[in-house]
PDB file of C-alpha atoms in Angstrom:
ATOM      1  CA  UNK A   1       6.870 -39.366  16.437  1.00 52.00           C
ATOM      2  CA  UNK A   2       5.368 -36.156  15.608  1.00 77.00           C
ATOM      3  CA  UNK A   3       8.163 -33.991  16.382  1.00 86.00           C
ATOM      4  CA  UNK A   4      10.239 -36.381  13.658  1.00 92.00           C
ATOM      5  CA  UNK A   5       7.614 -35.962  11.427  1.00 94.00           C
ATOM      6  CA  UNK A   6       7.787 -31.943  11.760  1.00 94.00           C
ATOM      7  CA  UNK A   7      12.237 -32.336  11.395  1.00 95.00           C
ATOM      8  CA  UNK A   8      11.940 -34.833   8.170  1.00 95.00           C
ATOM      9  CA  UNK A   9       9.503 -32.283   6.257  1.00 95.00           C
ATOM     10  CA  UNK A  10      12.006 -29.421   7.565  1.00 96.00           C
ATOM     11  CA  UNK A  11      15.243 -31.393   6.119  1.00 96.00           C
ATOM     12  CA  UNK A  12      13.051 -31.745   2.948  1.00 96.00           C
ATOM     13  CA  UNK A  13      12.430 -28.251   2.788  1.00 96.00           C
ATOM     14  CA  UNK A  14      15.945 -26.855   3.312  1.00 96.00           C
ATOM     15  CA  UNK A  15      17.450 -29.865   0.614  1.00 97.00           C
ATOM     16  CA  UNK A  16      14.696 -28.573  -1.709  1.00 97.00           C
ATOM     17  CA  UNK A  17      16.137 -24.534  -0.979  1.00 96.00           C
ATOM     18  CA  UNK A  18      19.875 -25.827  -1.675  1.00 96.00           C
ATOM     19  CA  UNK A  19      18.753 -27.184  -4.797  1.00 96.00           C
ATOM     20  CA  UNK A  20      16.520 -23.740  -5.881  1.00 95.00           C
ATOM     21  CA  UNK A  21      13.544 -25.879  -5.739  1.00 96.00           C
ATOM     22  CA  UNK A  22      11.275 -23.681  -3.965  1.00 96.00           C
ATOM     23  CA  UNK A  23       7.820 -24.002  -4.949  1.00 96.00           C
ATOM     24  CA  UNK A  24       8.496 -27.930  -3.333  1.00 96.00           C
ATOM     25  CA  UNK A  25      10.124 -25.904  -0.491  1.00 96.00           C
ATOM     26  CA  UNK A  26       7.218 -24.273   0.371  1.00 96.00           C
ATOM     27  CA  UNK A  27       5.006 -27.270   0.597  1.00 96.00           C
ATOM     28  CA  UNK A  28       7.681 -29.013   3.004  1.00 96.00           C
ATOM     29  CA  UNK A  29       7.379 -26.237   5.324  1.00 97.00           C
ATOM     30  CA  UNK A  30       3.599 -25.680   5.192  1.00 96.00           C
ATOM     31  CA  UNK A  31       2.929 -29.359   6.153  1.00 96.00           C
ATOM     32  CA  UNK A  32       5.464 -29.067   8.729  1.00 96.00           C
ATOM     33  CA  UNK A  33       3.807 -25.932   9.724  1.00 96.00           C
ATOM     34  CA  UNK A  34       0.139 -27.778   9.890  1.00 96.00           C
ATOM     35  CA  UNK A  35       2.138 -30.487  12.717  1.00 95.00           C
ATOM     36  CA  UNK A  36       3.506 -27.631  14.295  1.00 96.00           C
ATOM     37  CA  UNK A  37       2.134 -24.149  13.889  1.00 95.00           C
ATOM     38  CA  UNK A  38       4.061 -22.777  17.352  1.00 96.00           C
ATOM     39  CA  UNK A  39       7.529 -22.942  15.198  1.00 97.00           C
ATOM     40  CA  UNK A  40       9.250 -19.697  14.169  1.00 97.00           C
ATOM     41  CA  UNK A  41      11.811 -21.324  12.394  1.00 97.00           C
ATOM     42  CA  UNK A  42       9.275 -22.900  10.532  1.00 97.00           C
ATOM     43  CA  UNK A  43       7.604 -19.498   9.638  1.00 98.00           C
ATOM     44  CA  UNK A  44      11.393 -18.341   9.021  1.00 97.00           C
ATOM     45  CA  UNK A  45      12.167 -20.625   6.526  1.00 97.00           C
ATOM     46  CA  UNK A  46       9.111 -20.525   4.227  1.00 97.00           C
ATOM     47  CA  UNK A  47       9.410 -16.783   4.619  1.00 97.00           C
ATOM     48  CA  UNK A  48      12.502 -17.190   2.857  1.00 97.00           C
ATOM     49  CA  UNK A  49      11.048 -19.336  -0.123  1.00 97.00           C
ATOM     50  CA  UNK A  50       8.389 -16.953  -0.493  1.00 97.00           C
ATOM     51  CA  UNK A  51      10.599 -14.523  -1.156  1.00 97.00           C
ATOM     52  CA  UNK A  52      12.358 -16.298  -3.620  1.00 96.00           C
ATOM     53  CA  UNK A  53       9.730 -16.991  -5.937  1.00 96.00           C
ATOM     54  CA  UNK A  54       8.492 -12.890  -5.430  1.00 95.00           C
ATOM     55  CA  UNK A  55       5.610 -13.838  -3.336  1.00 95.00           C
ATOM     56  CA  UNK A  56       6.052 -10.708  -1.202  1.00 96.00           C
ATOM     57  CA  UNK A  57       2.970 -10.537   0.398  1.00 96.00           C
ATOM     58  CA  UNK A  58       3.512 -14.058   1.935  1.00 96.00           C
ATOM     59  CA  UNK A  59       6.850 -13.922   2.863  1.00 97.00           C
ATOM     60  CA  UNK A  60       6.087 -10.722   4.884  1.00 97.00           C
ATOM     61  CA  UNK A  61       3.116 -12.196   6.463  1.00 97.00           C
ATOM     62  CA  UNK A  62       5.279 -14.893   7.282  1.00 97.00           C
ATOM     63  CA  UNK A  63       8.258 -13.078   8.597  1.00 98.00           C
ATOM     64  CA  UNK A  64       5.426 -11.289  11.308  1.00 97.00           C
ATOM     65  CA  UNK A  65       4.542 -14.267  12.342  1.00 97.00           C
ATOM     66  CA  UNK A  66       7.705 -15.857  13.291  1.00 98.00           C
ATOM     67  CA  UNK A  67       8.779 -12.175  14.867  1.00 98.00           C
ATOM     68  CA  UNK A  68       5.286 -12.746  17.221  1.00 97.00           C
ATOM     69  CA  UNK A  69       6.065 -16.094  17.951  1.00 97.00           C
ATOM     70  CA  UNK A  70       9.561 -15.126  19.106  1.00 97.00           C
ATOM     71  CA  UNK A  71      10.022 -11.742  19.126  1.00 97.00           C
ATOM     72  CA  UNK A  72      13.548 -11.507  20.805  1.00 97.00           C
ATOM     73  CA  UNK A  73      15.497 -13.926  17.490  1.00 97.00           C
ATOM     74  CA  UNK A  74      16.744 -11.437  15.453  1.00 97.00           C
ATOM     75  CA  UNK A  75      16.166 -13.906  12.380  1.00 97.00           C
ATOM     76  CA  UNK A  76      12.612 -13.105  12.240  1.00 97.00           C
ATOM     77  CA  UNK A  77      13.369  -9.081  11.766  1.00 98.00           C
ATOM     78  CA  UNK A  78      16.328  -9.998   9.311  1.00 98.00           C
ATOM     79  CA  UNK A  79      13.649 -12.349   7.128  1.00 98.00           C
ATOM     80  CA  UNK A  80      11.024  -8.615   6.914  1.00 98.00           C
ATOM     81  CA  UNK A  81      13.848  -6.440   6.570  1.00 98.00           C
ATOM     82  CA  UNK A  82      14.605  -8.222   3.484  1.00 98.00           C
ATOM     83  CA  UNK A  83      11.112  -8.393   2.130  1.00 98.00           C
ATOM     84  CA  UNK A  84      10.980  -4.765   2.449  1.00 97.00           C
ATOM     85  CA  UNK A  85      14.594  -4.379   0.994  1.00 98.00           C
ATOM     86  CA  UNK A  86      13.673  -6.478  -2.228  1.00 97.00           C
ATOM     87  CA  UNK A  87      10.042  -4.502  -2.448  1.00 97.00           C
ATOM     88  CA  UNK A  88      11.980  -1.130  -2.408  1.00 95.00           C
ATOM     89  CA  UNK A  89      10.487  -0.125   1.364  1.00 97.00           C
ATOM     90  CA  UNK A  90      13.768   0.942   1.955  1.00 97.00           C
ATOM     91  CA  UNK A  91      13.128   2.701   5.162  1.00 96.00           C
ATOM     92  CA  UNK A  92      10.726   0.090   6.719  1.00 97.00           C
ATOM     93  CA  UNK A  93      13.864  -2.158   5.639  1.00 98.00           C
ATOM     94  CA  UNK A  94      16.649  -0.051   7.827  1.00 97.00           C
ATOM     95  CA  UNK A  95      14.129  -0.502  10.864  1.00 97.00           C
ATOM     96  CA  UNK A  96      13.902  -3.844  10.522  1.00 98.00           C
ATOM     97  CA  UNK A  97      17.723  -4.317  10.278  1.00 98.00           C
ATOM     98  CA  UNK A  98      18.309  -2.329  13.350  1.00 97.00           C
ATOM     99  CA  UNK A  99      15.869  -4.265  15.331  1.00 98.00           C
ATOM    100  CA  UNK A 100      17.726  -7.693  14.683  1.00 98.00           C
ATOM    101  CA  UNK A 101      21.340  -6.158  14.963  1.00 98.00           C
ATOM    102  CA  UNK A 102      20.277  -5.438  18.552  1.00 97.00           C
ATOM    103  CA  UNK A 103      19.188  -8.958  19.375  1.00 97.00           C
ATOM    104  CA  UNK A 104      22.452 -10.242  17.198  1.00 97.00           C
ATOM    105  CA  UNK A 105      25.013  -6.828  17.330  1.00 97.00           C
ATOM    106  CA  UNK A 106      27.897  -9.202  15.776  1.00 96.00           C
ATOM    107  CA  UNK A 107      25.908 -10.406  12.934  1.00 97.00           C
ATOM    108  CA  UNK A 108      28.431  -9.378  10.166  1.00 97.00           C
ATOM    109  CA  UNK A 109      25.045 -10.193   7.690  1.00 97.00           C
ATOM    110  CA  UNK A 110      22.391  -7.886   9.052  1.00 97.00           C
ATOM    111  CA  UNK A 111      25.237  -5.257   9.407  1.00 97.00           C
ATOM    112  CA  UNK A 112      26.435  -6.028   5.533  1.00 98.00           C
ATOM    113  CA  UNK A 113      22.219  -5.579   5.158  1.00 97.00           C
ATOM    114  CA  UNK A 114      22.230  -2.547   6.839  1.00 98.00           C
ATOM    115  CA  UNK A 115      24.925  -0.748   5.198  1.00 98.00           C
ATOM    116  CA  UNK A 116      23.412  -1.591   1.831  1.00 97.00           C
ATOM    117  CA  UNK A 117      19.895  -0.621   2.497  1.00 98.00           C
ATOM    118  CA  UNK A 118      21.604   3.283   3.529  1.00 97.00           C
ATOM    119  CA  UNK A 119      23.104   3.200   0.536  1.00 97.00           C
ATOM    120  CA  UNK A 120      20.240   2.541  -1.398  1.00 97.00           C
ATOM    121  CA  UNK A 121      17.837   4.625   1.070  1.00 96.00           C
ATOM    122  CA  UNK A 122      20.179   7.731  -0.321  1.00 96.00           C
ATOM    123  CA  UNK A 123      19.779   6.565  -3.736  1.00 95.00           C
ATOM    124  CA  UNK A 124      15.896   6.510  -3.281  1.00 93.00           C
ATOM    125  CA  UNK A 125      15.860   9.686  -1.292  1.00 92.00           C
ATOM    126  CA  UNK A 126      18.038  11.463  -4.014  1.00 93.00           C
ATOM    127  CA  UNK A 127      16.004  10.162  -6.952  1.00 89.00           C
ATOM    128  CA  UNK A 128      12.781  11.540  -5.476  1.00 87.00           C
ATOM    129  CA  UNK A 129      14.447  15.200  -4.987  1.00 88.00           C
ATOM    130  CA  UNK A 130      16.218  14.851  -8.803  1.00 91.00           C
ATOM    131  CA  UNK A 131      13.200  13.584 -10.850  1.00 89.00           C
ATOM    132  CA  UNK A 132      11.125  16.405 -10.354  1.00 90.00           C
ATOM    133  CA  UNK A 133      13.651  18.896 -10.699  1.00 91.00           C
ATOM    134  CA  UNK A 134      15.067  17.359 -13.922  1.00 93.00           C
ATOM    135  CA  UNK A 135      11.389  17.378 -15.112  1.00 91.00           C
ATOM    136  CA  UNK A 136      10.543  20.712 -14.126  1.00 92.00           C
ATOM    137  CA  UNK A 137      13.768  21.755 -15.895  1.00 92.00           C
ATOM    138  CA  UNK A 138      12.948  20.526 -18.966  1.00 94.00           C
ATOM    139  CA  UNK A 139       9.627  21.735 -18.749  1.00 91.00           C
ATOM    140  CA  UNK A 140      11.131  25.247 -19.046  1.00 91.00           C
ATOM    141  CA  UNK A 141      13.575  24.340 -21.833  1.00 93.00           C
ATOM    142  CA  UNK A 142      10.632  23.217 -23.921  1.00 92.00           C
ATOM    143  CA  UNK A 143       8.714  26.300 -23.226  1.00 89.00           C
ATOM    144  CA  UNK A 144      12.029  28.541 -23.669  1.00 91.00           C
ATOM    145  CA  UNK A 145      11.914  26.583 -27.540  1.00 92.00           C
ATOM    146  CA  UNK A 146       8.550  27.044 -27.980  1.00 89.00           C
ATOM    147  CA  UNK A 147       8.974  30.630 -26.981  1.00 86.00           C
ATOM    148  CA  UNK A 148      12.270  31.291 -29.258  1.00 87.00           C
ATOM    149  CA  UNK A 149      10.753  29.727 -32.286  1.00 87.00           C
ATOM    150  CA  UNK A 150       7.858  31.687 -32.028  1.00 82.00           C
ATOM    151  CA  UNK A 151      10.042  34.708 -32.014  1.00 82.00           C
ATOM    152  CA  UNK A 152      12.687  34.473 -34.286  1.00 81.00           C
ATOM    153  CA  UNK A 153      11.438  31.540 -36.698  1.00 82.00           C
ATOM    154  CA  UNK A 154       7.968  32.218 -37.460  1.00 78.00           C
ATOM    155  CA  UNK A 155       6.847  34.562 -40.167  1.00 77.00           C
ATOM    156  CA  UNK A 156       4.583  35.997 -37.662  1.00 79.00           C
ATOM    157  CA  UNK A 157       4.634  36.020 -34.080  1.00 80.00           C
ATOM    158  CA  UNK A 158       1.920  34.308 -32.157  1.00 83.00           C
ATOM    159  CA  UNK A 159       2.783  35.112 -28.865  1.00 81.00           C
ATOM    160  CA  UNK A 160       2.698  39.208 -28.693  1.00 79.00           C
ATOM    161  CA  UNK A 161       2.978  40.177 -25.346  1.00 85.00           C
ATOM    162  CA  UNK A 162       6.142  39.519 -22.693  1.00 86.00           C
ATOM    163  CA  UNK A 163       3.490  38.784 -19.796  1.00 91.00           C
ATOM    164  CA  UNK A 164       2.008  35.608 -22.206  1.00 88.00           C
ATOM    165  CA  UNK A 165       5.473  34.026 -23.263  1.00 86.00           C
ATOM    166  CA  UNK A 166       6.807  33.976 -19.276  1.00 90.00           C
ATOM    167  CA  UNK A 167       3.738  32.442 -18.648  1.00 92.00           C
ATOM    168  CA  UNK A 168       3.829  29.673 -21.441  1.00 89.00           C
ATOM    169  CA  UNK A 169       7.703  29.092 -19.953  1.00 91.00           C
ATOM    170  CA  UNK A 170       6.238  28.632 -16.174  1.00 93.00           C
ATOM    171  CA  UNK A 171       3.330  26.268 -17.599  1.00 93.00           C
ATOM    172  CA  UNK A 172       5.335  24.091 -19.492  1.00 90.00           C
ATOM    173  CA  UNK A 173       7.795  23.657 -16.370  1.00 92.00           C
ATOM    174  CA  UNK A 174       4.405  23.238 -13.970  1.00 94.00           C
ATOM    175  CA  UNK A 175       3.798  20.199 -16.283  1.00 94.00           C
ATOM    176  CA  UNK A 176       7.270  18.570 -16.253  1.00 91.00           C
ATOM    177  CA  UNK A 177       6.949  18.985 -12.260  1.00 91.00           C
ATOM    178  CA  UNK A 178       3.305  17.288 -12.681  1.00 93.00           C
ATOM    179  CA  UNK A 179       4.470  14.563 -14.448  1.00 92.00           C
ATOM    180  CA  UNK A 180       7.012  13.912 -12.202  1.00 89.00           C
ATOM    181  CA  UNK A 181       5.143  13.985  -9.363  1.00 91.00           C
ATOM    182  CA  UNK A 182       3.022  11.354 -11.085  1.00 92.00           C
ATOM    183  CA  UNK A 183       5.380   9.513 -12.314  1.00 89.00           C
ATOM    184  CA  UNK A 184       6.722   9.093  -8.500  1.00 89.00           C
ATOM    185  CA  UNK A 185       3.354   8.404  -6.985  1.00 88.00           C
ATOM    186  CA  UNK A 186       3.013   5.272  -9.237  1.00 90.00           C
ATOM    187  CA  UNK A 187       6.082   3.958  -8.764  1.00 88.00           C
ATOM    188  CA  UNK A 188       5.492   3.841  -4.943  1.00 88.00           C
ATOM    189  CA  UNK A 189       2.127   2.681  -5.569  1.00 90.00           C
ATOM    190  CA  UNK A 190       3.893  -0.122  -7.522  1.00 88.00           C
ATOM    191  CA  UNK A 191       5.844  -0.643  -4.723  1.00 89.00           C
ATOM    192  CA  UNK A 192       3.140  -1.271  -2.262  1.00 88.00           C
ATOM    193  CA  UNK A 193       0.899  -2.820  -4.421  1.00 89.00           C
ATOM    194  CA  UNK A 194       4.028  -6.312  -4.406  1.00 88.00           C
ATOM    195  CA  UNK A 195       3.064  -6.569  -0.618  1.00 90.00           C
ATOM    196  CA  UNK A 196      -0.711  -6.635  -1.092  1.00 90.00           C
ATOM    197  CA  UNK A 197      -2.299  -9.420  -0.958  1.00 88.00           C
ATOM    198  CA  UNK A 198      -2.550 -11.768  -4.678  1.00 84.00           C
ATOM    199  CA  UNK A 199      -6.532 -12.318  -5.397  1.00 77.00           C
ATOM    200  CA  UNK A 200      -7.637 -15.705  -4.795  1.00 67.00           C
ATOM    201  CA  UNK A 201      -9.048 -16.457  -7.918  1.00 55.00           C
ATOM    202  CA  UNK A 202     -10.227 -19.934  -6.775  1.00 55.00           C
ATOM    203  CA  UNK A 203     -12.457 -18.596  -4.089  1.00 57.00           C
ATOM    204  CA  UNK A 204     -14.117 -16.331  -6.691  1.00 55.00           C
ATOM    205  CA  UNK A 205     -14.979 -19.489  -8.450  1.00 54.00           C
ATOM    206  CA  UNK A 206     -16.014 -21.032  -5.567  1.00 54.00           C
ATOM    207  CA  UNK A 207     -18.663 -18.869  -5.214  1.00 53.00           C
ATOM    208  CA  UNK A 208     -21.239 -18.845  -7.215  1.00 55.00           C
ATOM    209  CA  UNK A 209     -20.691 -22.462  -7.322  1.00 56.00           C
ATOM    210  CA  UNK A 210     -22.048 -22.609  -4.314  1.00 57.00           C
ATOM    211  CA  UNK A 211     -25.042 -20.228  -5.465  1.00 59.00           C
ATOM    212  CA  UNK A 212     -25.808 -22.515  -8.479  1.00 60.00           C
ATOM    213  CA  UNK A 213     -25.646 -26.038  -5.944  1.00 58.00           C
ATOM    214  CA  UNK A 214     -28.388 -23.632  -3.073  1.00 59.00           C
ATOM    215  CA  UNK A 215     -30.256 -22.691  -6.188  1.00 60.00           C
ATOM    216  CA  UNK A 216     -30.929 -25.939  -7.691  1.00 57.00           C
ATOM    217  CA  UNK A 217     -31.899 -27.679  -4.677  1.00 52.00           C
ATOM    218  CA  UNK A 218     -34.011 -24.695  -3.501  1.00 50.00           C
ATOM    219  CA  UNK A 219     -37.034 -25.942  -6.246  1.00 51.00           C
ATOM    220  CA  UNK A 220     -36.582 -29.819  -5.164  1.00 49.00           C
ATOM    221  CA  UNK A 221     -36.965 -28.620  -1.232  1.00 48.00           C
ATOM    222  CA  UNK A 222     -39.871 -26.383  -2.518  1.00 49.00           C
ATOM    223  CA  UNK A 223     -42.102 -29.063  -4.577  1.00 51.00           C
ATOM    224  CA  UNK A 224     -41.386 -31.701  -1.954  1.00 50.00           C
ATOM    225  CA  UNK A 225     -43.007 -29.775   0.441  1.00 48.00           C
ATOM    226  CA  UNK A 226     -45.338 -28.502  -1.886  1.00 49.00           C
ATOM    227  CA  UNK A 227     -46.288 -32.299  -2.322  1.00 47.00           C
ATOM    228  CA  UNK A 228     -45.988 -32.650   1.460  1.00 49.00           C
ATOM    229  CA  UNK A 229     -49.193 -30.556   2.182  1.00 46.00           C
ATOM    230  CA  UNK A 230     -51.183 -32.141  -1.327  1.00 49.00           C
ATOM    231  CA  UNK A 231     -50.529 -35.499   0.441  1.00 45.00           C
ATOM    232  CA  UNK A 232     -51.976 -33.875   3.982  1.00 46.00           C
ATOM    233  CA  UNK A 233     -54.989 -32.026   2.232  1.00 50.00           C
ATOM    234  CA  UNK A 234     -55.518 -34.927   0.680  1.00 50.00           C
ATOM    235  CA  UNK A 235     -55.439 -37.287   3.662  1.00 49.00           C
ATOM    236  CA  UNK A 236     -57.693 -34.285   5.639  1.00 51.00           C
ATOM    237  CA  UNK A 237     -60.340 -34.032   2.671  1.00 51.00           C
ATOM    238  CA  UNK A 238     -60.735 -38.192   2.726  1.00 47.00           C
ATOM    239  CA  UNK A 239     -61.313 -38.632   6.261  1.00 47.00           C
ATOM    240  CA  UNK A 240     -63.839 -35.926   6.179  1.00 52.00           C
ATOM    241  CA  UNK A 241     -65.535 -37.813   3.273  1.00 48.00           C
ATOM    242  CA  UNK A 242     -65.293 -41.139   5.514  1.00 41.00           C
ATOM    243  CA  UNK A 243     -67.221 -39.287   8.335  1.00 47.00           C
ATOM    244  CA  UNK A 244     -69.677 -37.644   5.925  1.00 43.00           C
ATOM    245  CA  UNK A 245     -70.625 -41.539   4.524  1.00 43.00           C
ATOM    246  CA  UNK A 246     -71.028 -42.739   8.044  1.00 42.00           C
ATOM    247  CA  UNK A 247     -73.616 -40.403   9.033  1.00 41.00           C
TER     248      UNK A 247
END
């Protein structure tokens, strides 16, 4: 009975991926998951669906967890490779590949996955080397201008000495290759910021709930005890009356 249970909310979740229904996709799988939490196809699957709706950090997470559970099915290193193809971690992606076309070396997929990611590891590894160099380039073009119309097109020239105007030309190129460098430091910030881990907004509510509930009973617990030892004083302080009457 429970394994049927675990293979109807699978079939549910793979009808609901056919049909691009993911988000309902994902809940398939996690209850299926809950039944049986041992299952890297399970893991597998909702990997997938978290990738599809760009919930990177969850589909990776995922993808781990099905490669621990089974770490000689070359599925589980396909489903990372591809969350670190779509995230632009290009290289991580090629390692990945290669680790599931050993388990699977006829897999016409991963291999179709792993010529594209060298392709587009090239691409990325060019880009870095041509940005800055581009930028730098026009760096000195702009200074050259700045340079040229302070010689020939002003009425009087700024800029008197040689030594100054090469040096305006080299700091206008050290702050194309400064923005460039920038420029590529975000966008691989960017890129490892879609794997991080979304803030759980919920549990930041959650919180000082909690704080508010602890505070308001903390003055209830307080004067009931504070009434506690009033009743006890005042049980102690009649009984000593009582004996004081009797003798």
């Amino acid at each position: 009975m429970h394994d049927a249970e675990v293979q109807e909310y699978k079939d549910k979740g793979n009808s609901c991926v056919k049909s691009g229904n993911f988000i309902e996709a994902i809940l398939h799988y996690t209850h299926a998951i809950k039944l049986a939490p041992r299952n890297h196809q399970l893991y597998s699957n909702r990997s997938l669906t978290f990738l599809k709706v760009q919930q990177f950090h969850y589909a990776l997470e995922d993808a781990k967890q099905a490669i621990k559970l089974q770490p000689k099915w070359p599925k589980g290193y396909f489903r990372k490779g591809e969350v670190e193809f779509h995230t632009e971690h290009y290289s991580e992606a090629l390692t990945s590949y290669q680790q599931a076309i050993l388990l699977d070396p006829s897999n016409k997929t991963i291999q179709d996955a792993i010529d594209k990611t060298n392709i587009a590891l090239d691409q990325q590894v060019t880009d870095e080397k041509r940005v800055p160099a581009i930028a730098t380039g026009m760096g000195v073009l702009l200074g050259l201008l700045v340079v040229f119309a302070d010689t020939f097109l002003a009425k009087q020239s700024i800029i008197q000495y040689l030594i100054l105007k090469f040096a305006l030309v080299i700091t206008f190129g050290a702050i194309g290759l400064g923005l460039a460098k920038s420029y590529c430091y975000f966008m691989k910030n960017q890129h490892d910021a879609l794997l991080e881990e979304p803030i759980d907004l919920l549990a930041d509510l959650e919180v000082p709930k909690k704080n508010q509930e602890k505070n308001t009973s903390t003055p209830e617990a307080e004067g009931g005890s504070q009434k506690q030892a009033h009743r006890k004083g005042g049980a102690a302080a009649a009984k000593q009356r009582f004996r004081k009457g009797k003798s």
